[in-house]
């Protein structure tokens, strides 16, 4: 059944070669949607035509997805592997926690808090050795700057 796909995303997005006869969005509808979305109106006819073409392309894609037969398909509950093997791999047991428990100690005293032992080094490889500010477009010292748009 799934050996040969019946459609592709690329065929649905290839809007230059195929018109969308099932939908025509008027200028009035576009302006109404822009107002509802609190977006600015187009500044030119070309920008408006491009917005209408993009919106028609998106509607065409959604309509094509809505036509897919989903009878007998269980609804997606979460985006994770829900197979029996994955559940067994992700199951937390006392055996899987032994290593974590070995790195803890009870603080003497009335409250008997649990804390990480100081003699056990914490493995931070891959966690703390990345540059948090590497992608920041503007920074001052150890901080990134957020432009508010106010003068």
N, C-alpha and C. Protein backbone atom coordinates (compact mmCIF):
# COMPACT_ATOMS: atom_id res chain seq x y z
N UNK A 1 0.81 -1.19 0.00
CA UNK A 1 0.00 0.00 0.00
C UNK A 1 0.86 1.26 0.00
N UNK A 2 1.92 1.29 0.81
CA UNK A 2 2.76 2.47 0.90
C UNK A 2 4.00 2.38 0.01
N UNK A 3 4.07 1.38 -0.86
CA UNK A 3 5.25 1.21 -1.69
C UNK A 3 5.42 2.34 -2.68
N UNK A 4 4.32 2.85 -3.25
CA UNK A 4 4.42 3.91 -4.24
C UNK A 4 3.57 5.09 -3.79
N UNK A 5 4.19 6.25 -3.54
CA UNK A 5 3.40 7.41 -3.11
C UNK A 5 2.47 7.88 -4.22
N UNK A 6 1.31 8.35 -3.82
CA UNK A 6 0.34 8.82 -4.80
C UNK A 6 0.46 10.32 -5.07
N UNK A 7 1.21 11.04 -4.23
CA UNK A 7 1.43 12.47 -4.42
C UNK A 7 2.68 12.88 -3.66
N UNK A 8 3.16 14.06 -3.93
CA UNK A 8 4.33 14.57 -3.21
C UNK A 8 4.08 16.01 -2.81
N UNK A 9 4.76 16.45 -1.79
CA UNK A 9 4.63 17.83 -1.34
C UNK A 9 5.08 18.77 -2.44
N UNK A 10 6.13 18.39 -3.16
CA UNK A 10 6.64 19.26 -4.23
C UNK A 10 5.58 19.49 -5.30
N UNK A 11 4.81 18.48 -5.62
CA UNK A 11 3.78 18.67 -6.63
C UNK A 11 2.69 19.62 -6.15
N UNK A 12 2.46 19.65 -4.85
CA UNK A 12 1.46 20.57 -4.32
C UNK A 12 1.98 21.99 -4.21
N UNK A 13 3.28 22.14 -4.07
CA UNK A 13 3.85 23.47 -3.92
C UNK A 13 4.31 24.08 -5.24
N UNK A 14 4.34 23.29 -6.30
CA UNK A 14 4.79 23.78 -7.59
C UNK A 14 3.69 24.63 -8.21
N UNK A 15 3.60 25.88 -7.78
CA UNK A 15 2.48 26.74 -8.18
C UNK A 15 2.72 27.46 -9.49
N UNK A 16 3.94 27.47 -10.02
CA UNK A 16 4.21 28.19 -11.25
C UNK A 16 3.58 27.52 -12.47
N UNK A 17 3.37 26.21 -12.40
CA UNK A 17 2.88 25.48 -13.57
C UNK A 17 1.40 25.18 -13.55
N UNK A 18 0.77 25.29 -12.40
CA UNK A 18 -0.64 24.92 -12.35
C UNK A 18 -1.47 26.01 -11.68
N UNK A 19 -2.54 26.41 -12.33
CA UNK A 19 -3.42 27.39 -11.71
C UNK A 19 -4.29 26.72 -10.65
N UNK A 20 -4.91 27.52 -9.81
CA UNK A 20 -5.77 27.00 -8.76
C UNK A 20 -7.21 27.36 -9.10
N UNK A 21 -7.91 26.53 -9.86
CA UNK A 21 -9.26 26.88 -10.28
C UNK A 21 -10.27 26.85 -9.15
N UNK A 22 -10.01 26.06 -8.09
CA UNK A 22 -11.01 25.92 -7.03
C UNK A 22 -11.06 27.12 -6.10
N UNK A 23 -10.08 28.02 -6.17
CA UNK A 23 -10.11 29.14 -5.25
C UNK A 23 -9.65 30.42 -5.94
N UNK A 24 -10.40 31.44 -5.75
CA UNK A 24 -9.98 32.76 -6.19
C UNK A 24 -10.23 33.70 -5.03
N UNK A 25 -9.18 34.29 -4.55
CA UNK A 25 -9.28 35.19 -3.40
C UNK A 25 -9.37 36.62 -3.95
N UNK A 26 -10.39 37.30 -3.53
CA UNK A 26 -10.57 38.67 -4.00
C UNK A 26 -9.72 39.64 -3.19
N UNK A 27 -9.58 40.83 -3.74
CA UNK A 27 -8.83 41.89 -3.06
C UNK A 27 -9.51 42.22 -1.73
N UNK A 28 -10.84 42.23 -1.74
CA UNK A 28 -11.59 42.54 -0.53
C UNK A 28 -11.34 41.48 0.55
N UNK A 29 -11.34 40.20 0.16
CA UNK A 29 -11.08 39.13 1.12
C UNK A 29 -9.65 39.23 1.69
N UNK A 30 -8.69 39.53 0.83
CA UNK A 30 -7.31 39.67 1.29
C UNK A 30 -7.19 40.80 2.30
N UNK A 31 -7.79 41.94 2.00
CA UNK A 31 -7.72 43.08 2.91
C UNK A 31 -8.41 42.77 4.24
N UNK A 32 -9.52 42.03 4.17
CA UNK A 32 -10.22 41.64 5.39
C UNK A 32 -9.33 40.73 6.25
N UNK A 33 -8.69 39.74 5.63
CA UNK A 33 -7.79 38.85 6.36
C UNK A 33 -6.60 39.61 6.96
N UNK A 34 -6.07 40.55 6.21
CA UNK A 34 -4.95 41.34 6.73
C UNK A 34 -5.37 42.18 7.93
N UNK A 35 -6.56 42.75 7.87
CA UNK A 35 -7.06 43.52 9.00
C UNK A 35 -7.27 42.64 10.23
N UNK A 36 -7.86 41.46 10.03
CA UNK A 36 -8.08 40.53 11.14
C UNK A 36 -6.74 40.08 11.76
N UNK A 37 -5.73 39.98 10.93
CA UNK A 37 -4.42 39.54 11.40
C UNK A 37 -3.56 40.68 11.91
N UNK A 38 -4.08 41.90 11.84
CA UNK A 38 -3.34 43.10 12.25
C UNK A 38 -2.06 43.26 11.45
N UNK A 39 -2.14 42.92 10.17
CA UNK A 39 -0.99 43.05 9.28
C UNK A 39 -1.21 44.25 8.37
N UNK A 40 -0.14 44.87 7.91
CA UNK A 40 -0.29 46.04 7.04
C UNK A 40 -0.81 45.65 5.66
N UNK A 41 -1.54 46.57 5.05
CA UNK A 41 -2.04 46.34 3.70
C UNK A 41 -0.88 46.42 2.71
N UNK A 42 -1.00 45.75 1.56
CA UNK A 42 0.09 45.81 0.58
C UNK A 42 0.29 47.23 0.07
N UNK A 43 1.56 47.55 -0.25
CA UNK A 43 1.89 48.90 -0.69
C UNK A 43 1.73 49.08 -2.20
N UNK A 44 1.68 47.96 -2.93
CA UNK A 44 1.55 48.06 -4.38
C UNK A 44 0.69 46.91 -4.91
N UNK A 45 0.31 47.03 -6.17
CA UNK A 45 -0.48 45.98 -6.81
C UNK A 45 0.33 44.69 -6.94
N UNK A 46 1.64 44.83 -7.18
CA UNK A 46 2.50 43.65 -7.32
C UNK A 46 2.59 42.89 -5.99
N UNK A 47 2.74 43.64 -4.90
CA UNK A 47 2.79 43.01 -3.57
C UNK A 47 1.47 42.32 -3.25
N UNK A 48 0.37 42.95 -3.62
CA UNK A 48 -0.95 42.37 -3.39
C UNK A 48 -1.12 41.10 -4.22
N UNK A 49 -0.70 41.12 -5.47
CA UNK A 49 -0.80 39.93 -6.33
C UNK A 49 0.04 38.79 -5.78
N UNK A 50 1.22 39.12 -5.26
CA UNK A 50 2.08 38.10 -4.67
C UNK A 50 1.45 37.50 -3.42
N UNK A 51 0.82 38.35 -2.59
CA UNK A 51 0.14 37.85 -1.38
C UNK A 51 -1.00 36.92 -1.74
N UNK A 52 -1.79 37.31 -2.75
CA UNK A 52 -2.93 36.49 -3.17
C UNK A 52 -2.42 35.16 -3.72
N UNK A 53 -1.36 35.18 -4.52
CA UNK A 53 -0.81 33.94 -5.08
C UNK A 53 -0.31 33.02 -3.96
N UNK A 54 0.37 33.59 -2.96
CA UNK A 54 0.87 32.80 -1.83
C UNK A 54 -0.28 32.20 -1.04
N UNK A 55 -1.30 32.99 -0.78
CA UNK A 55 -2.46 32.51 -0.03
C UNK A 55 -3.20 31.41 -0.79
N UNK A 56 -3.36 31.59 -2.09
CA UNK A 56 -4.01 30.54 -2.91
C UNK A 56 -3.19 29.27 -2.91
N UNK A 57 -1.88 29.40 -2.96
CA UNK A 57 -1.00 28.23 -2.92
C UNK A 57 -1.16 27.49 -1.59
N UNK A 58 -1.23 28.23 -0.49
CA UNK A 58 -1.39 27.61 0.82
C UNK A 58 -2.76 26.93 0.94
N UNK A 59 -3.80 27.58 0.44
CA UNK A 59 -5.13 26.98 0.48
C UNK A 59 -5.19 25.72 -0.38
N UNK A 60 -4.52 25.75 -1.53
CA UNK A 60 -4.47 24.57 -2.39
C UNK A 60 -3.81 23.41 -1.66
N UNK A 61 -2.72 23.69 -0.96
CA UNK A 61 -2.01 22.66 -0.20
C UNK A 61 -2.90 22.09 0.90
N UNK A 62 -3.58 22.96 1.65
CA UNK A 62 -4.45 22.50 2.74
C UNK A 62 -5.59 21.65 2.20
N UNK A 63 -6.20 22.08 1.10
CA UNK A 63 -7.31 21.30 0.51
C UNK A 63 -6.83 19.93 0.04
N UNK A 64 -5.64 19.86 -0.52
CA UNK A 64 -5.11 18.57 -0.96
C UNK A 64 -4.85 17.66 0.23
N UNK A 65 -4.34 18.20 1.32
CA UNK A 65 -4.11 17.40 2.53
C UNK A 65 -5.44 16.92 3.11
N UNK A 66 -6.47 17.78 3.06
CA UNK A 66 -7.78 17.41 3.60
C UNK A 66 -8.42 16.28 2.80
N UNK A 67 -8.02 16.10 1.55
CA UNK A 67 -8.59 15.04 0.71
C UNK A 67 -7.98 13.67 0.98
N UNK A 68 -6.89 13.62 1.74
CA UNK A 68 -6.23 12.35 2.03
C UNK A 68 -7.15 11.47 2.86
N UNK A 69 -7.30 10.22 2.44
CA UNK A 69 -8.17 9.28 3.15
C UNK A 69 -7.47 8.81 4.42
N UNK A 70 -8.04 9.15 5.56
CA UNK A 70 -7.46 8.76 6.85
C UNK A 70 -8.31 7.74 7.59
N UNK A 71 -9.22 7.08 6.89
CA UNK A 71 -10.04 6.05 7.53
C UNK A 71 -9.15 4.93 8.04
N UNK A 72 -9.35 4.54 9.27
CA UNK A 72 -8.58 3.47 9.87
C UNK A 72 -7.23 3.90 10.44
N UNK A 73 -6.90 5.17 10.35
CA UNK A 73 -5.64 5.67 10.89
C UNK A 73 -5.90 6.23 12.29
N UNK A 74 -5.15 5.73 13.25
CA UNK A 74 -5.31 6.22 14.62
C UNK A 74 -4.80 7.66 14.71
N UNK A 75 -5.49 8.51 15.45
CA UNK A 75 -5.02 9.90 15.62
C UNK A 75 -3.68 9.95 16.33
N UNK A 76 -2.87 10.91 15.96
CA UNK A 76 -1.57 11.10 16.58
C UNK A 76 -1.77 11.64 17.99
N UNK A 77 -1.20 10.95 18.98
CA UNK A 77 -1.33 11.40 20.36
C UNK A 77 -0.18 12.30 20.76
N UNK A 78 1.00 12.01 20.25
CA UNK A 78 2.16 12.84 20.54
C UNK A 78 3.22 12.57 19.48
N UNK A 79 4.17 13.48 19.37
CA UNK A 79 5.22 13.30 18.39
C UNK A 79 6.39 12.62 19.08
N UNK A 80 6.28 11.33 19.18
CA UNK A 80 7.34 10.51 19.75
C UNK A 80 7.10 9.07 19.29
N UNK A 81 8.09 8.26 19.48
CA UNK A 81 7.99 6.86 19.10
C UNK A 81 7.16 6.13 20.15
N UNK A 82 5.99 5.62 19.77
CA UNK A 82 5.10 4.96 20.72
C UNK A 82 5.09 3.44 20.55
N UNK A 83 6.12 2.90 19.92
CA UNK A 83 6.19 1.45 19.76
C UNK A 83 6.55 0.82 21.09
N UNK A 84 6.33 -0.48 21.20
CA UNK A 84 6.63 -1.21 22.44
C UNK A 84 8.12 -1.13 22.77
N UNK A 85 8.98 -1.19 21.72
CA UNK A 85 10.42 -1.12 21.95
C UNK A 85 10.81 0.24 22.52
N UNK A 86 10.21 1.31 22.00
CA UNK A 86 10.54 2.66 22.48
C UNK A 86 10.06 2.85 23.91
N UNK A 87 8.87 2.33 24.23
CA UNK A 87 8.37 2.45 25.60
C UNK A 87 9.27 1.71 26.57
N UNK A 88 9.75 0.54 26.16
CA UNK A 88 10.64 -0.24 27.03
C UNK A 88 11.98 0.50 27.19
N UNK A 89 12.47 1.12 26.12
CA UNK A 89 13.74 1.85 26.19
C UNK A 89 13.63 3.08 27.07
N UNK A 90 12.48 3.74 27.06
CA UNK A 90 12.28 4.97 27.83
C UNK A 90 11.76 4.74 29.24
N UNK A 91 11.51 3.50 29.60
CA UNK A 91 10.99 3.20 30.93
C UNK A 91 12.06 3.45 31.99
N UNK A 92 11.69 4.14 33.04
CA UNK A 92 12.62 4.43 34.13
C UNK A 92 12.42 3.38 35.21
N UNK A 93 13.49 2.66 35.48
CA UNK A 93 13.44 1.61 36.51
C UNK A 93 14.50 1.91 37.56
N UNK A 94 14.44 1.17 38.65
CA UNK A 94 15.43 1.34 39.71
C UNK A 94 16.82 1.01 39.19
N UNK A 95 16.92 0.04 38.30
CA UNK A 95 18.21 -0.33 37.72
C UNK A 95 18.80 0.83 36.91
N UNK A 96 17.95 1.51 36.16
CA UNK A 96 18.46 2.61 35.33
C UNK A 96 18.83 3.84 36.16
N UNK A 97 18.35 3.91 37.40
CA UNK A 97 18.65 5.06 38.27
C UNK A 97 19.83 4.83 39.21
N UNK A 98 20.38 3.62 39.23
CA UNK A 98 21.47 3.31 40.15
C UNK A 98 22.66 4.25 39.96
N UNK A 99 23.01 4.57 38.72
CA UNK A 99 24.14 5.46 38.46
C UNK A 99 23.87 6.85 39.03
N UNK A 100 22.66 7.36 38.83
CA UNK A 100 22.31 8.68 39.36
C UNK A 100 22.30 8.67 40.89
N UNK A 101 21.78 7.62 41.49
CA UNK A 101 21.76 7.54 42.96
C UNK A 101 23.17 7.46 43.53
N UNK A 102 24.10 6.84 42.80
CA UNK A 102 25.47 6.71 43.28
C UNK A 102 26.16 8.07 43.35
N UNK A 103 25.68 9.05 42.61
CA UNK A 103 26.29 10.39 42.60
C UNK A 103 25.67 11.32 43.64
N UNK A 104 24.75 10.80 44.46
CA UNK A 104 24.08 11.63 45.45
C UNK A 104 24.46 11.22 46.87
N UNK A 105 24.28 12.16 47.80
CA UNK A 105 24.51 11.87 49.21
C UNK A 105 23.46 12.60 50.03
N UNK A 106 23.25 12.14 51.23
CA UNK A 106 22.31 12.79 52.14
C UNK A 106 23.08 13.73 53.04
N UNK A 107 22.64 14.96 53.11
CA UNK A 107 23.28 15.97 53.95
C UNK A 107 22.90 15.68 55.40
N UNK A 108 23.90 15.56 56.26
CA UNK A 108 23.56 15.30 57.67
C UNK A 108 22.83 16.50 58.28
N UNK A 109 21.97 16.23 59.19
CA UNK A 109 21.22 17.29 59.84
C UNK A 109 19.76 16.89 59.98
N UNK A 110 18.97 17.84 60.43
CA UNK A 110 17.57 17.57 60.70
C UNK A 110 16.76 17.33 59.43
N UNK A 111 17.06 18.08 58.33
CA UNK A 111 16.24 17.98 57.12
C UNK A 111 16.64 16.82 56.23
N UNK A 112 17.89 16.38 56.35
CA UNK A 112 18.40 15.25 55.57
C UNK A 112 18.14 15.44 54.06
N UNK A 113 18.57 16.62 53.55
CA UNK A 113 18.45 16.91 52.12
C UNK A 113 19.34 15.98 51.30
N UNK A 114 18.99 15.81 50.07
CA UNK A 114 19.82 15.04 49.15
C UNK A 114 20.52 16.03 48.22
N UNK A 115 21.82 15.83 47.99
CA UNK A 115 22.57 16.69 47.08
C UNK A 115 23.56 15.84 46.30
N UNK A 116 24.06 16.43 45.22
CA UNK A 116 25.07 15.75 44.42
C UNK A 116 26.39 15.73 45.19
N UNK A 117 27.08 14.60 45.17
CA UNK A 117 28.36 14.48 45.86
C UNK A 117 29.38 15.39 45.21
N UNK A 118 30.19 16.05 46.00
CA UNK A 118 31.17 17.01 45.48
C UNK A 118 32.39 16.32 44.87
N UNK A 119 32.64 15.07 45.26
CA UNK A 119 33.81 14.36 44.74
C UNK A 119 33.56 13.73 43.37
N UNK A 120 32.32 13.75 42.91
CA UNK A 120 31.98 13.17 41.60
C UNK A 120 31.91 14.31 40.58
N UNK A 121 32.77 14.29 39.56
CA UNK A 121 32.73 15.36 38.56
C UNK A 121 31.45 15.29 37.72
N UNK A 122 30.95 16.45 37.34
CA UNK A 122 29.74 16.53 36.52
C UNK A 122 30.17 16.59 35.07
N UNK A 123 29.62 15.70 34.26
CA UNK A 123 29.95 15.67 32.84
C UNK A 123 29.12 16.73 32.12
N UNK A 124 29.77 17.81 31.71
CA UNK A 124 29.07 18.89 31.02
C UNK A 124 29.44 18.96 29.54
N UNK A 125 30.09 17.94 29.03
CA UNK A 125 30.50 17.94 27.62
C UNK A 125 29.26 18.02 26.74
N UNK A 126 29.26 18.98 25.85
CA UNK A 126 28.14 19.16 24.94
C UNK A 126 27.01 19.98 25.52
N UNK A 127 27.11 20.32 26.79
CA UNK A 127 26.05 21.10 27.43
C UNK A 127 26.50 22.53 27.66
N UNK A 128 27.67 22.69 28.27
CA UNK A 128 28.13 24.03 28.63
C UNK A 128 29.27 24.52 27.75
N UNK A 129 29.66 23.76 26.74
CA UNK A 129 30.78 24.19 25.91
C UNK A 129 30.35 24.80 24.58
N UNK A 130 29.12 25.24 24.48
CA UNK A 130 28.64 25.87 23.25
C UNK A 130 28.51 27.37 23.48
N UNK A 131 28.62 28.12 22.41
CA UNK A 131 28.55 29.57 22.50
C UNK A 131 27.11 30.05 22.43
N UNK A 132 26.56 30.40 23.56
CA UNK A 132 25.17 30.82 23.61
C UNK A 132 24.94 32.11 22.83
N UNK A 133 25.96 32.95 22.73
CA UNK A 133 25.81 34.23 22.04
C UNK A 133 26.32 34.17 20.60
N UNK A 134 26.69 33.00 20.12
CA UNK A 134 27.28 32.89 18.78
C UNK A 134 26.35 33.40 17.69
N UNK A 135 25.05 33.19 17.82
CA UNK A 135 24.10 33.59 16.79
C UNK A 135 23.46 34.95 17.05
N UNK A 136 23.80 35.58 18.15
CA UNK A 136 23.19 36.87 18.48
C UNK A 136 23.67 37.94 17.50
N UNK A 137 22.77 38.66 16.85
CA UNK A 137 23.20 39.67 15.89
C UNK A 137 23.86 40.88 16.55
N UNK A 138 23.47 41.17 17.78
CA UNK A 138 24.05 42.32 18.47
C UNK A 138 24.24 41.94 19.94
N UNK A 139 25.44 42.20 20.47
CA UNK A 139 25.71 41.87 21.86
C UNK A 139 26.61 42.91 22.48
N UNK A 140 26.51 43.02 23.79
CA UNK A 140 27.36 43.91 24.57
C UNK A 140 27.93 43.07 25.70
N UNK A 141 29.24 42.81 25.65
CA UNK A 141 29.87 41.98 26.67
C UNK A 141 29.29 40.57 26.66
N UNK A 142 28.78 40.11 27.80
CA UNK A 142 28.22 38.77 27.91
C UNK A 142 26.73 38.74 27.64
N UNK A 143 26.15 39.84 27.17
CA UNK A 143 24.70 39.95 27.00
C UNK A 143 24.34 40.21 25.55
N UNK A 144 23.18 39.70 25.12
CA UNK A 144 22.69 40.03 23.78
C UNK A 144 21.73 41.20 23.89
N UNK A 145 21.64 41.97 22.81
CA UNK A 145 20.83 43.17 22.80
C UNK A 145 19.56 42.91 22.01
N UNK A 146 18.43 43.30 22.56
CA UNK A 146 17.14 43.15 21.90
C UNK A 146 16.67 44.54 21.46
N UNK A 147 16.48 44.71 20.16
CA UNK A 147 16.00 45.98 19.64
C UNK A 147 14.49 46.04 19.85
N UNK A 148 14.00 47.11 20.46
CA UNK A 148 12.56 47.21 20.72
C UNK A 148 11.82 47.91 19.60
N UNK A 149 12.51 48.62 18.74
CA UNK A 149 11.84 49.33 17.66
C UNK A 149 11.42 50.73 18.07
N UNK A 150 11.57 51.04 19.34
CA UNK A 150 11.24 52.39 19.81
C UNK A 150 12.44 53.29 19.60
N UNK A 151 12.19 54.55 19.27
CA UNK A 151 13.29 55.50 19.05
C UNK A 151 13.75 56.09 20.35
